Coordinates of C-alpha atoms in Angstrom, one line a residue:
X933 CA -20.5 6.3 -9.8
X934 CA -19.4 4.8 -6.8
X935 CA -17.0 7.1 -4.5
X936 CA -14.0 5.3 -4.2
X937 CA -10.8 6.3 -1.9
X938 CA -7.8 4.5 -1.3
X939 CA -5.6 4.5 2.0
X940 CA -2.1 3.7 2.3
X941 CA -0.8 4.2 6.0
X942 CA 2.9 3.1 6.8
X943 CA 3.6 1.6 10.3
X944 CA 6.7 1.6 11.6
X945 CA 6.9 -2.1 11.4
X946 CA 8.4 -4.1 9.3
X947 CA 9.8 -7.0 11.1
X948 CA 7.2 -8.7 13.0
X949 CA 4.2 -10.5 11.1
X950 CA 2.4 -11.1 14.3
X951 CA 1.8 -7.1 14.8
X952 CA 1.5 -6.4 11.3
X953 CA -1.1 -9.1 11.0
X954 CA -3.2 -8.3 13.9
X955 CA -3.0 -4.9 12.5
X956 CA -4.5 -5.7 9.0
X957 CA -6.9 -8.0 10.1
X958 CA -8.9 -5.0 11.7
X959 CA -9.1 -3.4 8.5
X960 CA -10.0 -6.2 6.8
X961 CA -12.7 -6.5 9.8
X962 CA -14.3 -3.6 8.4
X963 CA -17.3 -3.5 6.5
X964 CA -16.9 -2.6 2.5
X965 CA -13.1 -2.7 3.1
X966 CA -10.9 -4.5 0.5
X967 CA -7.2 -5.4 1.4
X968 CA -5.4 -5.1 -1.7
X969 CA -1.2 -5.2 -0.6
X970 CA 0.4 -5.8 2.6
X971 CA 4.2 -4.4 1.6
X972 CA 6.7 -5.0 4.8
X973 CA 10.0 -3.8 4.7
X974 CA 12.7 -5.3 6.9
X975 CA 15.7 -2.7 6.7
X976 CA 13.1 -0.2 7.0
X977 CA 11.3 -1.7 9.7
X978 CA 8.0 0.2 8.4
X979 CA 5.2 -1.9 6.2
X980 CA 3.2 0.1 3.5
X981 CA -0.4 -1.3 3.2
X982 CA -3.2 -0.6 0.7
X983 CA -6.8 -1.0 1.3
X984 CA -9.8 0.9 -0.3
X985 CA -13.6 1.1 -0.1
X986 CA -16.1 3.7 0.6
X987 CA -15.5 7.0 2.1
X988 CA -17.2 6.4 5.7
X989 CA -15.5 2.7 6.0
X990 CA -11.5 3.7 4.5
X991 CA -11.9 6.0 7.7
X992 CA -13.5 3.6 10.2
X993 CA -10.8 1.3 9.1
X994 CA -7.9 3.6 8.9
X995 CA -9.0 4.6 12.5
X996 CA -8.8 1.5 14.0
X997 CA -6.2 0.4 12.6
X998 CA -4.1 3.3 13.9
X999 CA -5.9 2.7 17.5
X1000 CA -4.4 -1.0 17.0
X1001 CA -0.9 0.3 15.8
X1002 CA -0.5 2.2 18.8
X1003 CA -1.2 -0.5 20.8
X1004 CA 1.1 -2.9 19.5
X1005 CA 3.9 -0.9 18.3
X1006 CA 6.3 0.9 21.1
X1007 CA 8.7 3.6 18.9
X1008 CA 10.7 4.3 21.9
X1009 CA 12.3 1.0 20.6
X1010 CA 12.2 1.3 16.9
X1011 CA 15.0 1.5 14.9
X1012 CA 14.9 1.8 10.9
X1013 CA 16.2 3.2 7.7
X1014 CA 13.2 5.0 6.8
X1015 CA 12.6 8.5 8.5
X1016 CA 9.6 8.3 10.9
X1017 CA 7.6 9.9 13.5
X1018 CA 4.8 7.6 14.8
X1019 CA 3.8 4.2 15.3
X1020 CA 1.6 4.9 12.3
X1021 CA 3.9 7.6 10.4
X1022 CA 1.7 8.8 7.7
X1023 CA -1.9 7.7 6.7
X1024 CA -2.9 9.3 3.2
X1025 CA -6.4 9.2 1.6
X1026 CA -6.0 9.4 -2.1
X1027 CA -9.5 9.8 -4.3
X1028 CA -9.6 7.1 -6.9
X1029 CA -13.5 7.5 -8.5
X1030 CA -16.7 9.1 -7.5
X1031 CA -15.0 11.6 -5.7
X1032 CA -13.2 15.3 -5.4
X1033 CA -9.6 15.8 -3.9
X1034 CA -11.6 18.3 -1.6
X1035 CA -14.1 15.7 -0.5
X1036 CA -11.2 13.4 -0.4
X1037 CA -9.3 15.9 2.4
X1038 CA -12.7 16.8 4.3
X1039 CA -12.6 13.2 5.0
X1040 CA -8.9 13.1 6.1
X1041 CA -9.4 16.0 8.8
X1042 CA -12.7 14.1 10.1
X1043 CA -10.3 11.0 10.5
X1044 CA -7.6 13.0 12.2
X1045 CA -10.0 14.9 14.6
X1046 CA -11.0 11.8 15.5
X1047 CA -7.5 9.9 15.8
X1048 CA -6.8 13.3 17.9
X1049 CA -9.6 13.1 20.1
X1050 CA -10.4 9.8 21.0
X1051 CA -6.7 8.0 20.6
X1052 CA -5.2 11.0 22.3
X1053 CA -2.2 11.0 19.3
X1054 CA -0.9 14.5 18.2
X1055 CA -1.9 14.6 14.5
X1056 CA -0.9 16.7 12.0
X1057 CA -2.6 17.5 8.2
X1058 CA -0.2 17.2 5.6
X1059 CA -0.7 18.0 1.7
X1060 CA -4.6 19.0 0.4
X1061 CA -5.7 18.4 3.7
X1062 CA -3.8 20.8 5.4
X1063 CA -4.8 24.7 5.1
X1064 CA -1.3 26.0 6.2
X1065 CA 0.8 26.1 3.2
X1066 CA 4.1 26.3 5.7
X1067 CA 2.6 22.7 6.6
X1068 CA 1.6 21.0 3.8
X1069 CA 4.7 19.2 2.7
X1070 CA 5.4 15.9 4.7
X1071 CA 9.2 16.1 4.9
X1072 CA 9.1 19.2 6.5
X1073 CA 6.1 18.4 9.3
X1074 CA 8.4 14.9 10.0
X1075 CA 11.8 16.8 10.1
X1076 CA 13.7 16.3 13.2
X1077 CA 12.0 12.7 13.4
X1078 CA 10.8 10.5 16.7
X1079 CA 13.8 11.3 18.0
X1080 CA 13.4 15.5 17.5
X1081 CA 9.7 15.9 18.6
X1082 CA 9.8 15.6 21.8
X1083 CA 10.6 19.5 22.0
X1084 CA 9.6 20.4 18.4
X1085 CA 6.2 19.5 19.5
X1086 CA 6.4 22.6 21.7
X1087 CA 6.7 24.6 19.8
X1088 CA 4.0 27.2 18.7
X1089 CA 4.4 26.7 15.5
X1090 CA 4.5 23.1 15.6
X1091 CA 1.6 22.7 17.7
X1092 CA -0.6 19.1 16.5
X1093 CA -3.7 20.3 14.5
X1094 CA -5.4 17.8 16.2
X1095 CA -4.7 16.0 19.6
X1096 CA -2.3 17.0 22.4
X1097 CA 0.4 18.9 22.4
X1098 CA 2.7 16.2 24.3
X1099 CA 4.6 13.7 22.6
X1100 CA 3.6 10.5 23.3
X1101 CA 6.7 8.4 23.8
X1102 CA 5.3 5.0 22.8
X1103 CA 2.7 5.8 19.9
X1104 CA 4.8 8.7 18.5
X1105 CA 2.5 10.6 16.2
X1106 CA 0.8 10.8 13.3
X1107 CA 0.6 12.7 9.8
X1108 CA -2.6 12.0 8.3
X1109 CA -4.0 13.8 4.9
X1110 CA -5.2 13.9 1.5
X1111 CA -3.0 13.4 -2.4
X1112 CA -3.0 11.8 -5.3
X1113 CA -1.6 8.6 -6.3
X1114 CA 1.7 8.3 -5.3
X1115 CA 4.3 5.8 -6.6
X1116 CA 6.9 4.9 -4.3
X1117 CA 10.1 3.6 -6.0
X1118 CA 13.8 2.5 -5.3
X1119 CA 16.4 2.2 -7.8
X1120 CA 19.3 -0.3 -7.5
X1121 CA 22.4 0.2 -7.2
X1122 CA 25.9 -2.0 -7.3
X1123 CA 27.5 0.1 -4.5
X1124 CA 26.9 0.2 -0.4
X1125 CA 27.9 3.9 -0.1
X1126 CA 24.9 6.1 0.8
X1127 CA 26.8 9.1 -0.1
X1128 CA 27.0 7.6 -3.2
X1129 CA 23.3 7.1 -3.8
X1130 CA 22.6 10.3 -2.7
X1131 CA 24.3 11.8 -5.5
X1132 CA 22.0 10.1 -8.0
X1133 CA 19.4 11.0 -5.8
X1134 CA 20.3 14.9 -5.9
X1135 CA 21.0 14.6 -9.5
X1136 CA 17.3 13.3 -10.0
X1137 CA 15.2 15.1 -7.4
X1138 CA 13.1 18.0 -8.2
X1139 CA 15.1 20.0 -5.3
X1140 CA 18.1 19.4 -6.4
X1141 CA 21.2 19.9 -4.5
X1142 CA 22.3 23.3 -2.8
X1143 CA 25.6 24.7 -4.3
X1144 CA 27.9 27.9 -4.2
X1145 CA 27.4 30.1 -7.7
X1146 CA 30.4 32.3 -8.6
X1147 CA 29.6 35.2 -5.8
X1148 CA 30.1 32.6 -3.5
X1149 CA 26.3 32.5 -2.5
X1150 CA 24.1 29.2 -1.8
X1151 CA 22.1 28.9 -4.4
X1152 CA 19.2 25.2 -5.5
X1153 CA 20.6 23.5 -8.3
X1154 CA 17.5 21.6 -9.6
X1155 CA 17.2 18.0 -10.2
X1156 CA 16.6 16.4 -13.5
X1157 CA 13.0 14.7 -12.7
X1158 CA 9.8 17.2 -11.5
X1159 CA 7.8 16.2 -8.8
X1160 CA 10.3 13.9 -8.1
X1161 CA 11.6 13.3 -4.0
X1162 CA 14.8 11.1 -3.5
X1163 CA 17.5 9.8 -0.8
X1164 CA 20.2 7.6 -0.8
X1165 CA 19.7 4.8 1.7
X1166 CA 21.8 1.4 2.4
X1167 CA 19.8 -1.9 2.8
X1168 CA 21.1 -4.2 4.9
X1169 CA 18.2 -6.7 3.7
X1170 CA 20.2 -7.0 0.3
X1171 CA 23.3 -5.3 0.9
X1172 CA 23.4 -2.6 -2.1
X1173 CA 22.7 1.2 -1.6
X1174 CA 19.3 2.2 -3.2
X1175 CA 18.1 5.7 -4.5
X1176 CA 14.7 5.6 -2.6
X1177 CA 11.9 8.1 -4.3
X1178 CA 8.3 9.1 -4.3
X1179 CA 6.9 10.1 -7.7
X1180 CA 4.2 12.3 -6.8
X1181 CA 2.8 13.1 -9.8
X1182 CA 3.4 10.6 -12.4
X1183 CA 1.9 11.8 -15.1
X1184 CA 4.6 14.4 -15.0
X1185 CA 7.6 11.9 -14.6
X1186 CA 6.9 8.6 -15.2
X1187 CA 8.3 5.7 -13.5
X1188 CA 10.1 5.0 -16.6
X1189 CA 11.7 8.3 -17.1
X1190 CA 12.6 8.5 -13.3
X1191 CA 14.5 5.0 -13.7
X1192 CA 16.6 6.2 -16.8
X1193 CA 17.2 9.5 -15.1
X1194 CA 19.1 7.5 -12.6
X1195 CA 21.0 5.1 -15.2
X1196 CA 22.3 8.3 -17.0
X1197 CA 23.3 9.8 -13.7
X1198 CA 24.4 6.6 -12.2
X1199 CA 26.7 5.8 -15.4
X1200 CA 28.2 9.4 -15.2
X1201 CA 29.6 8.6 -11.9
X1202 CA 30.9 5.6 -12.2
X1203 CA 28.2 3.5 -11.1
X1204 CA 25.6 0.9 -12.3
X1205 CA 21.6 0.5 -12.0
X1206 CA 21.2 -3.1 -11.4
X1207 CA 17.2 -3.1 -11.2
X1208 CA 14.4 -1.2 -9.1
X1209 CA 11.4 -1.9 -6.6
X1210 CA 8.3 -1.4 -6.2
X1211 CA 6.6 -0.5 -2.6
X1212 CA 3.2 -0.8 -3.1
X1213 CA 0.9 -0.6 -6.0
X1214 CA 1.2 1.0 -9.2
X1215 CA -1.4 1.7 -12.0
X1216 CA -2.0 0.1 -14.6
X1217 CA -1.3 2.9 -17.1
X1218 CA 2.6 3.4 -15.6
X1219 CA 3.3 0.2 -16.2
X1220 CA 1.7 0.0 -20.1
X1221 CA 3.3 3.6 -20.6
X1222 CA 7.0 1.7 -19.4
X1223 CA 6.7 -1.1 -21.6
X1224 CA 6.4 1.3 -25.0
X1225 CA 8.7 3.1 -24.1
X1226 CA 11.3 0.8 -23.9
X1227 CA 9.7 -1.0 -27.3
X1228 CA 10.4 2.7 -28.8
X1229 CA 13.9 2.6 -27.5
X1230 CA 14.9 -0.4 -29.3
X1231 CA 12.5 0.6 -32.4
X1232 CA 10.4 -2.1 -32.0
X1233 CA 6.3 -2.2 -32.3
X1234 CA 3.4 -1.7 -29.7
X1235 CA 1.2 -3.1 -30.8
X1236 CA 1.5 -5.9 -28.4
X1237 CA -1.1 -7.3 -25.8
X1238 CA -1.2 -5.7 -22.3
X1239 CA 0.4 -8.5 -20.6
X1240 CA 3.8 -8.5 -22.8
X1241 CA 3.8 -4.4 -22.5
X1242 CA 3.6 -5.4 -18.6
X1243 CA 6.8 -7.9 -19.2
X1244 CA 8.9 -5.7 -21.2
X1245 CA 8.3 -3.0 -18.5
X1246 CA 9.2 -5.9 -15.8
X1247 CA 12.2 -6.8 -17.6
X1248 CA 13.5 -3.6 -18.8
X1249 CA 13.0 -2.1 -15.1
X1250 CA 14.5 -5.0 -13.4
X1251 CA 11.4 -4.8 -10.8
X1252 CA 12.0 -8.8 -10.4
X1253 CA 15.6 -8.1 -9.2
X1254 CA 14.9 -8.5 -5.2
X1255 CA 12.4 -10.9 -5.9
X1256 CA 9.2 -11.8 -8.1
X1257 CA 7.0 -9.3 -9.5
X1258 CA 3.8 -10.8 -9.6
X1259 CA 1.2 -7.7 -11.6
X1260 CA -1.7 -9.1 -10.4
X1261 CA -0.6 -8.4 -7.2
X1262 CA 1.5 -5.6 -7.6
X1263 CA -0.8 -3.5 -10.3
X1264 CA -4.0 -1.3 -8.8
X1265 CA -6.9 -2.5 -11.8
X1266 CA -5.9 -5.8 -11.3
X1267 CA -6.3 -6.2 -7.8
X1268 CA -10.0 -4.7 -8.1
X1269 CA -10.7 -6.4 -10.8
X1270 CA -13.7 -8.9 -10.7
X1271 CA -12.8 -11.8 -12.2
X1272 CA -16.8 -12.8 -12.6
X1273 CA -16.4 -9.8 -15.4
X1274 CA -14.0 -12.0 -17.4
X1275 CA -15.6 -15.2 -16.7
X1276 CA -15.8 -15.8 -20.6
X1277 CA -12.3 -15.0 -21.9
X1278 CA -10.3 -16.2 -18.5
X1279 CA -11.8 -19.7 -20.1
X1280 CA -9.7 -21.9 -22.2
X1281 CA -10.6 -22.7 -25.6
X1282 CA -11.6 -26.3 -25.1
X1283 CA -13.3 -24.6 -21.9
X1284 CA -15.3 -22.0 -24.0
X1285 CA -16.3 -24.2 -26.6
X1286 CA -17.7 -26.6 -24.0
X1287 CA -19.6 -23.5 -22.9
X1288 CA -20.9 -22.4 -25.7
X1289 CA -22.1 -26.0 -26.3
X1290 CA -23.8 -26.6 -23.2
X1291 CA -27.1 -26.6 -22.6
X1292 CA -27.8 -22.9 -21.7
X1293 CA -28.8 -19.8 -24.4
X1294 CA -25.4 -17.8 -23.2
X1295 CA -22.7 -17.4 -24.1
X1296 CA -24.8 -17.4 -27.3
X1297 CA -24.3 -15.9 -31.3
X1298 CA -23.4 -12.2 -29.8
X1299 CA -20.6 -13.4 -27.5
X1300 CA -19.1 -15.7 -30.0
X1301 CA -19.5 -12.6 -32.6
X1302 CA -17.5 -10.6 -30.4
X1303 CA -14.5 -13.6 -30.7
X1304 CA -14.9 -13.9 -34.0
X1305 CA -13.8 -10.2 -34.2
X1306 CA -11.1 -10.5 -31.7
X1307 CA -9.1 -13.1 -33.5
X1308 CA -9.6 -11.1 -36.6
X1309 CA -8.4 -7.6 -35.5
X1310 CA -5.6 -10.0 -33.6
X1311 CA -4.3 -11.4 -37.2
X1312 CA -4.1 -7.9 -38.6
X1313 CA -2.1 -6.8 -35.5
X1314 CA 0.0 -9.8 -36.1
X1315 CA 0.5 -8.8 -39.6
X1316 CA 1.5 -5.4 -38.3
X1317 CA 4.1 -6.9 -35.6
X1318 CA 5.7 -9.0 -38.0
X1319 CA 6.3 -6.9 -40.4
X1320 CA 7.4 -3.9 -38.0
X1321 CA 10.6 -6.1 -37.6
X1322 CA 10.9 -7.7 -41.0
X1323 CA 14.3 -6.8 -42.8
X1324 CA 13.7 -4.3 -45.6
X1325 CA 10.5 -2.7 -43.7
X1326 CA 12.9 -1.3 -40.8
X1327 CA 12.0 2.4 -42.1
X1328 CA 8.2 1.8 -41.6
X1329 CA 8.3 0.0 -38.1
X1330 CA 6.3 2.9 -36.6
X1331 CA 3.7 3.3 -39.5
X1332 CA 3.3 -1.1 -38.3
X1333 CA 3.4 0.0 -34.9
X1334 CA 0.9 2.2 -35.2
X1335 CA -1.3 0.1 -36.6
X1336 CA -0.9 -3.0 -34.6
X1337 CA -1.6 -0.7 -31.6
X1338 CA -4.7 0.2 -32.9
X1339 CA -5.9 -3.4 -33.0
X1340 CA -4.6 -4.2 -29.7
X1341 CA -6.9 -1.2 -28.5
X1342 CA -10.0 -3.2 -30.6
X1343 CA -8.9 -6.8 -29.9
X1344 CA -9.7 -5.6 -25.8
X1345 CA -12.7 -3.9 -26.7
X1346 CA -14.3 -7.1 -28.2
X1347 CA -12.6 -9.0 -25.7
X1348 CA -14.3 -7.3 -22.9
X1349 CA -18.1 -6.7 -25.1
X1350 CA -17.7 -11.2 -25.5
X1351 CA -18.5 -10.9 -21.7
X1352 CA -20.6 -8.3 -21.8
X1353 CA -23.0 -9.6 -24.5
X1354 CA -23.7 -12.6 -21.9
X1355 CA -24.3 -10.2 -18.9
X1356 CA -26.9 -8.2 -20.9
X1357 CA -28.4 -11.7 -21.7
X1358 CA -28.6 -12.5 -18.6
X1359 CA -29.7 -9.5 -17.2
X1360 CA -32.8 -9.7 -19.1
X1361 CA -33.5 -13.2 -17.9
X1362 CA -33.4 -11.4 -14.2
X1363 CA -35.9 -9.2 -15.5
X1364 CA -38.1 -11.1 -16.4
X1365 CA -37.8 -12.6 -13.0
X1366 CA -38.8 -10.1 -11.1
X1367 CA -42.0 -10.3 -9.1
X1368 CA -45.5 -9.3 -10.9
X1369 CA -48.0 -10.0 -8.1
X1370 CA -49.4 -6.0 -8.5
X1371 CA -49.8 -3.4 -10.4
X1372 CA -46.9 -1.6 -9.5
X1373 CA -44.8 -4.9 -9.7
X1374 CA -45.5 -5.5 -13.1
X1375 CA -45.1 -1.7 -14.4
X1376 CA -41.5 -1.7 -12.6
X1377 CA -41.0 -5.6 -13.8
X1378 CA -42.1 -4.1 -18.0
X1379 CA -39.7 -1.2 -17.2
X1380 CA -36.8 -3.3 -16.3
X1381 CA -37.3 -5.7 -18.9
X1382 CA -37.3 -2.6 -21.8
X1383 CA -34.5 -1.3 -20.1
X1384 CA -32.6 -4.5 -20.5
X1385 CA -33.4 -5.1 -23.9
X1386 CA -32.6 -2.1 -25.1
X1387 CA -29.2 -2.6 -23.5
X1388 CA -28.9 -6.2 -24.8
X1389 CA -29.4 -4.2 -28.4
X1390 CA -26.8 -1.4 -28.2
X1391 CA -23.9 -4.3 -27.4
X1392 CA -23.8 -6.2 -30.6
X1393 CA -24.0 -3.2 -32.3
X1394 CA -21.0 -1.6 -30.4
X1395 CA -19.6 -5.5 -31.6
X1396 CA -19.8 -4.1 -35.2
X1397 CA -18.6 -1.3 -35.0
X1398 CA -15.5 -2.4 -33.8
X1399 CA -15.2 -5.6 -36.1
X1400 CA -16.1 -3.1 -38.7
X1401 CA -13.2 -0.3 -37.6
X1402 CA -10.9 -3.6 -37.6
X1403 CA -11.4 -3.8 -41.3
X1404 CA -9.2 -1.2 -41.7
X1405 CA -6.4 -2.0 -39.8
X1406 CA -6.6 -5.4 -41.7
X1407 CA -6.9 -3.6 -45.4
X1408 CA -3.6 -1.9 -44.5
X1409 CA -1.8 -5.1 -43.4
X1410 CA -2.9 -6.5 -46.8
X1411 CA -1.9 -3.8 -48.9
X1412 CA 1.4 -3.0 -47.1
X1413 CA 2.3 -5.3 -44.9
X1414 CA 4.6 -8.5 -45.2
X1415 CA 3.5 -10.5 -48.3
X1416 CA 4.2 -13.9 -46.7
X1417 CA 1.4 -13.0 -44.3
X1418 CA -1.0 -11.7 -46.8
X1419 CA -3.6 -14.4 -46.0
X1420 CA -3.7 -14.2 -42.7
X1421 CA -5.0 -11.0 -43.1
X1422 CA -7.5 -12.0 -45.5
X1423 CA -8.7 -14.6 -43.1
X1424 CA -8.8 -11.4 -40.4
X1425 CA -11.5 -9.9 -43.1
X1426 CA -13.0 -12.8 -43.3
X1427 CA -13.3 -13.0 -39.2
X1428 CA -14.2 -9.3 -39.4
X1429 CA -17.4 -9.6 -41.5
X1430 CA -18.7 -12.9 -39.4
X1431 CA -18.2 -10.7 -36.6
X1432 CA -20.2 -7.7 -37.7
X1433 CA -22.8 -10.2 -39.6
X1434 CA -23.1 -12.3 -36.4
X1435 CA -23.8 -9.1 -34.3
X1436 CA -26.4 -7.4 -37.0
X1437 CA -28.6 -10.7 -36.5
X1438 CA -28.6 -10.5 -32.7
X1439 CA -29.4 -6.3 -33.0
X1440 CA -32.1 -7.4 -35.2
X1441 CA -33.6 -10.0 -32.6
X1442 CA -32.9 -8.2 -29.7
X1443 CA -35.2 -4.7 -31.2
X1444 CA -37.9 -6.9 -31.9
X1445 CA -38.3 -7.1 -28.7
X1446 CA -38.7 -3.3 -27.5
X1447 CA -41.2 -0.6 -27.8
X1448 CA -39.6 2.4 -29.0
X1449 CA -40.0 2.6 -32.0
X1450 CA -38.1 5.4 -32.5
X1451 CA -35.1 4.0 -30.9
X1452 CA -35.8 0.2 -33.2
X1453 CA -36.4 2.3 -36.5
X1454 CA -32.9 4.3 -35.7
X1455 CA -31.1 1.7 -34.0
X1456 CA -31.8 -0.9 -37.3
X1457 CA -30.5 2.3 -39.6
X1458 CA -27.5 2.4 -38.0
X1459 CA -26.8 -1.7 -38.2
X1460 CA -27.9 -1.7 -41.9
X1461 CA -25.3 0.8 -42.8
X1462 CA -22.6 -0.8 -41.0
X1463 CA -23.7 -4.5 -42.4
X1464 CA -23.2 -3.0 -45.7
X1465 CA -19.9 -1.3 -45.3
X1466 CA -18.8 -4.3 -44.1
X1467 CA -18.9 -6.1 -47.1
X1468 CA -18.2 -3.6 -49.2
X1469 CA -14.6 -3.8 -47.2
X1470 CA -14.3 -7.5 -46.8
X1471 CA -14.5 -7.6 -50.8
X1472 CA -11.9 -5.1 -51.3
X1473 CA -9.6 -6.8 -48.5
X1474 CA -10.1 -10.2 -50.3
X1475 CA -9.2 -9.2 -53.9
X1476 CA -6.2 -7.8 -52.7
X1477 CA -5.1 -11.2 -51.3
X1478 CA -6.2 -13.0 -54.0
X1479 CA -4.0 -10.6 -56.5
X1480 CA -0.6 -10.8 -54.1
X1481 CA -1.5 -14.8 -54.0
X1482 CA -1.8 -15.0 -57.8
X1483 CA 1.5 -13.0 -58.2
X1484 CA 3.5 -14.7 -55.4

């Protein structure tokens, strides 16, 4: 697997698009580097931006992008809403694949050492990357601000890990380090009092508020949301006070759950959530994980496609308040997605068919088995959302729900194998395209082109077995489901069995072309048993329409 990290410095700048461009176009300069958001902030006069690549080339470009920073940005004159310390403030290194949080920090300290060195900019380690615990936490390393380092700096204790021990008056300094993924979120709010806001915010935060128990002693009251950090700002930008958080760990509170935490408060003092923003990217998961739970809320199915979980999420958030929320944009996967990996399915219908048509073997039978199978798992999830909100069935809208999710979960797996049918195809053609002028050409060339086969051989049968585990999504919709759209799951078997029958041939094919026999002789087994099965289901699924038609 390819080691992945991602970077998200924040400069203090927010307000000029000449600095903040000259400053991304040297890390889109680098080598291996891919831009993914540029987020400015006006009131906050500080722009969060997110690139990723490999290790070696996130820290060439995080370093000179910093070098540039300091050259263009003079903190003696910055003003802003967000606290600060640097020209770049804070430059985290978060590990996304391929690679350990300590890898991920051993990086963070070589890019600091060298941002110290070279750049002459006091630097300090903040969070994995930093082996002081008394240091680790970023609040507490930028307390006192720009403004408060001058003689903080001097201090012992407060002496840069890396760099000198002066404070720069014009490039500030820096806090670079190593975390996870961090979501950085603002609620809101219809009032301009900060002191306002920062009552939700204390009320949410996993510090809490300080308070006076009954001795008379200052004791933490803690916040409603873990792993939660919140103040109240005002934004001049939009004139409304916001609660302005990080989630730091979201799988222990969700976006969602941070955003209702802050209705309930908000609503107990008198106030109202009007929406929220997003800074930055968010995964994919936090925003599919949103849009259930507000489904759940109002008792209404999931088993919807990933773009309308997306919406609901959207909508129920209000993250298109302050302007459009756009998830290609805004949502991590999607902005490293490939869209060559989707060429297939990003098609329109009249598109695909023309495709398939054309003259060219691919897309061929095994992609179009794969569709076949995605329209039919898609009925029986239809079958399952309808009746999940039909009057009479309100009792059993999770037992629909369930269901329908299931076949959202197999509708993408085809969706994504009618693609990946055609790359095996074609990966076999490259094979066989490779040079044979030697010996040792043509034993890497008949090594390839085994290799590919076999491949272009396990994907249609991975195509039937999940047309064949739709089968029983669509028997339950037929048995159970609402009797007005008892044929369209019968039509769903119907798709089903095509799909599995479709893939069974191309298996077949495919094997005939390899030389484990081992591998043919159990591969075939396996296909067999599903072919059968198959039918077995299909002909169950089918009587049952027939009898609710004939007793409509």
């Amino acid at each position: 697997m390819q080691q992945l990290i991602e970077c998200v410095p924040n400069f203090s700048e927010g307000q000029d698009p000449a600095i903040i461009r000259q400053i991304t176009e040297v890390i889109e300069a680098t080598d291996g580097i891919r831009l993914l958001n540029v987020d400015p902030g006006k009131a906050t006069n500080r722009t969060v931006v997110t690139f990723v690549g490999a290790p070696e080339q996130v820290v060439e470009a995080a370093f000179q992008a910093i070098r540039k920073a300091a050259e263009l940005i003079d903190m003696s004159k910055h003003k802003g809403e967000h606290p600060r310390m640097g020209a770049t403030d804070v430059c985290p290194l978060i590990p996304i694949s391929g690679i350990s949080m300590e890898e991920t920090a051993a990086w963070a300290q070589k890019l600091a050492q060298r941002v110290g060195n070279e750049l002459k900019i006091p630097v300090y380690l903040y969070e994995a990357a930093q082996p002081d615990p008394a240091r680790k936490n970023l609040s507490v390393i930028r307390a006192g601000e720009y403004e408060g380092f001058f003689e903080k700096i001097r201090k012992p204790e407060w002496k840069p890990d890396f760099g000198p021990a002066v404070f720069p008056a014009r490039s500030g300094a820096t806090v670079i380090g190593a975390r996870n993924f961090l979501v950085a979120y603002n609620i809101n709010l219809n009032t301009t009092s900060v002191r306002r806001a920062n009552s939700v915010a204390f009320d949410v935060r996993e510090n809490g508020r300080k308070v006076k128990n009954e001795k008379g002693e200052e004791i933490v009251q803690p916040g409603t949301c873990k792993s939660v950090k919140a103040i109240g700002w005002f934004i001049e930008e939009y004139g409304i006070a916001q609660v302005s958080m990080n989630l730091t760990d979201i799988s222990v509170t969700p976006v969602h759950i941070a955003f209702d935490e802050c209705v309930k408060s908000a609503y107990q003092r008198g106030l109202r959530v009007t929406g929220s923003e997003l800074v930055g990217l968010i995964p994919l998961s936090a925003m599919t994980d949103a849009g259930r739970y507000f489904l759940k809320k109002q008792k209404r199915s999931t088993g919807v496609s990933e773009e309308e979980l997306i919406r609901i999420a959207i909508k129920s958030m209000g993250l298109d308040e302050l302007g459009p929320f756009k998830p290609e944009e805004r949502i991590i996967e999607y902005r490293l997605r490939d869209a060559a990996q989707e060429r297939l399915v990003g098609m329109r219908l009249r598109e695909f068919a023309n495709e398939t048509a054309a003259e060219s073997p691919a897309p061929g039978g095994g992609s179009i088995s794969a569709y076949v199978g995605a329209l039919g798992v898609s009925l029986g999830s239809m079958v399952g959302n309808l009746s999940s909100h039909k009057k009479g069935m309100d009792d059993r809208w999770e037992f629909f729900s369930d269901w329908a999710e299931k076949g959202q979960q197999l509708k993408d797996e085809l969706l994504f194998l009618v693609d990946e049918d055609t790359r095996s195809f074609n990966r076999i053609m490259a094979a066989f395209g490779l040079p044979k002028a030697t010996e040792e050409e043509k034993k890497a060339r008949s090594v390839e082109i085994q290799a590919a086969t076999r491949y272009a051989t396990e994907i249609p049968l991975r195509v039937m077995k999940a047309a064949f585990a739709s089968l029983a999504i669509i028997k339950a919709m037929a048995e159970e489901g609402n009797p007005n759209s008892v044929t369209d799951a019968g039509v769903g078997a119907l798709c089903a069995r095509t799909a599995v029958q479709g893939a069974y041939l191309n298996v077949r094919i495919n094997a005939s072309g390899l030389k484990d026999k081992e591998f043919v002789d159990g591969i075939l087994k396996e296909a067999a048993a599903v072919m059968e099965k198959a039918k077995i289901e299909e002909k169950v699924i089918l009587e049952t329409v027939e009898r609710k038609i004939t007793t409509a």
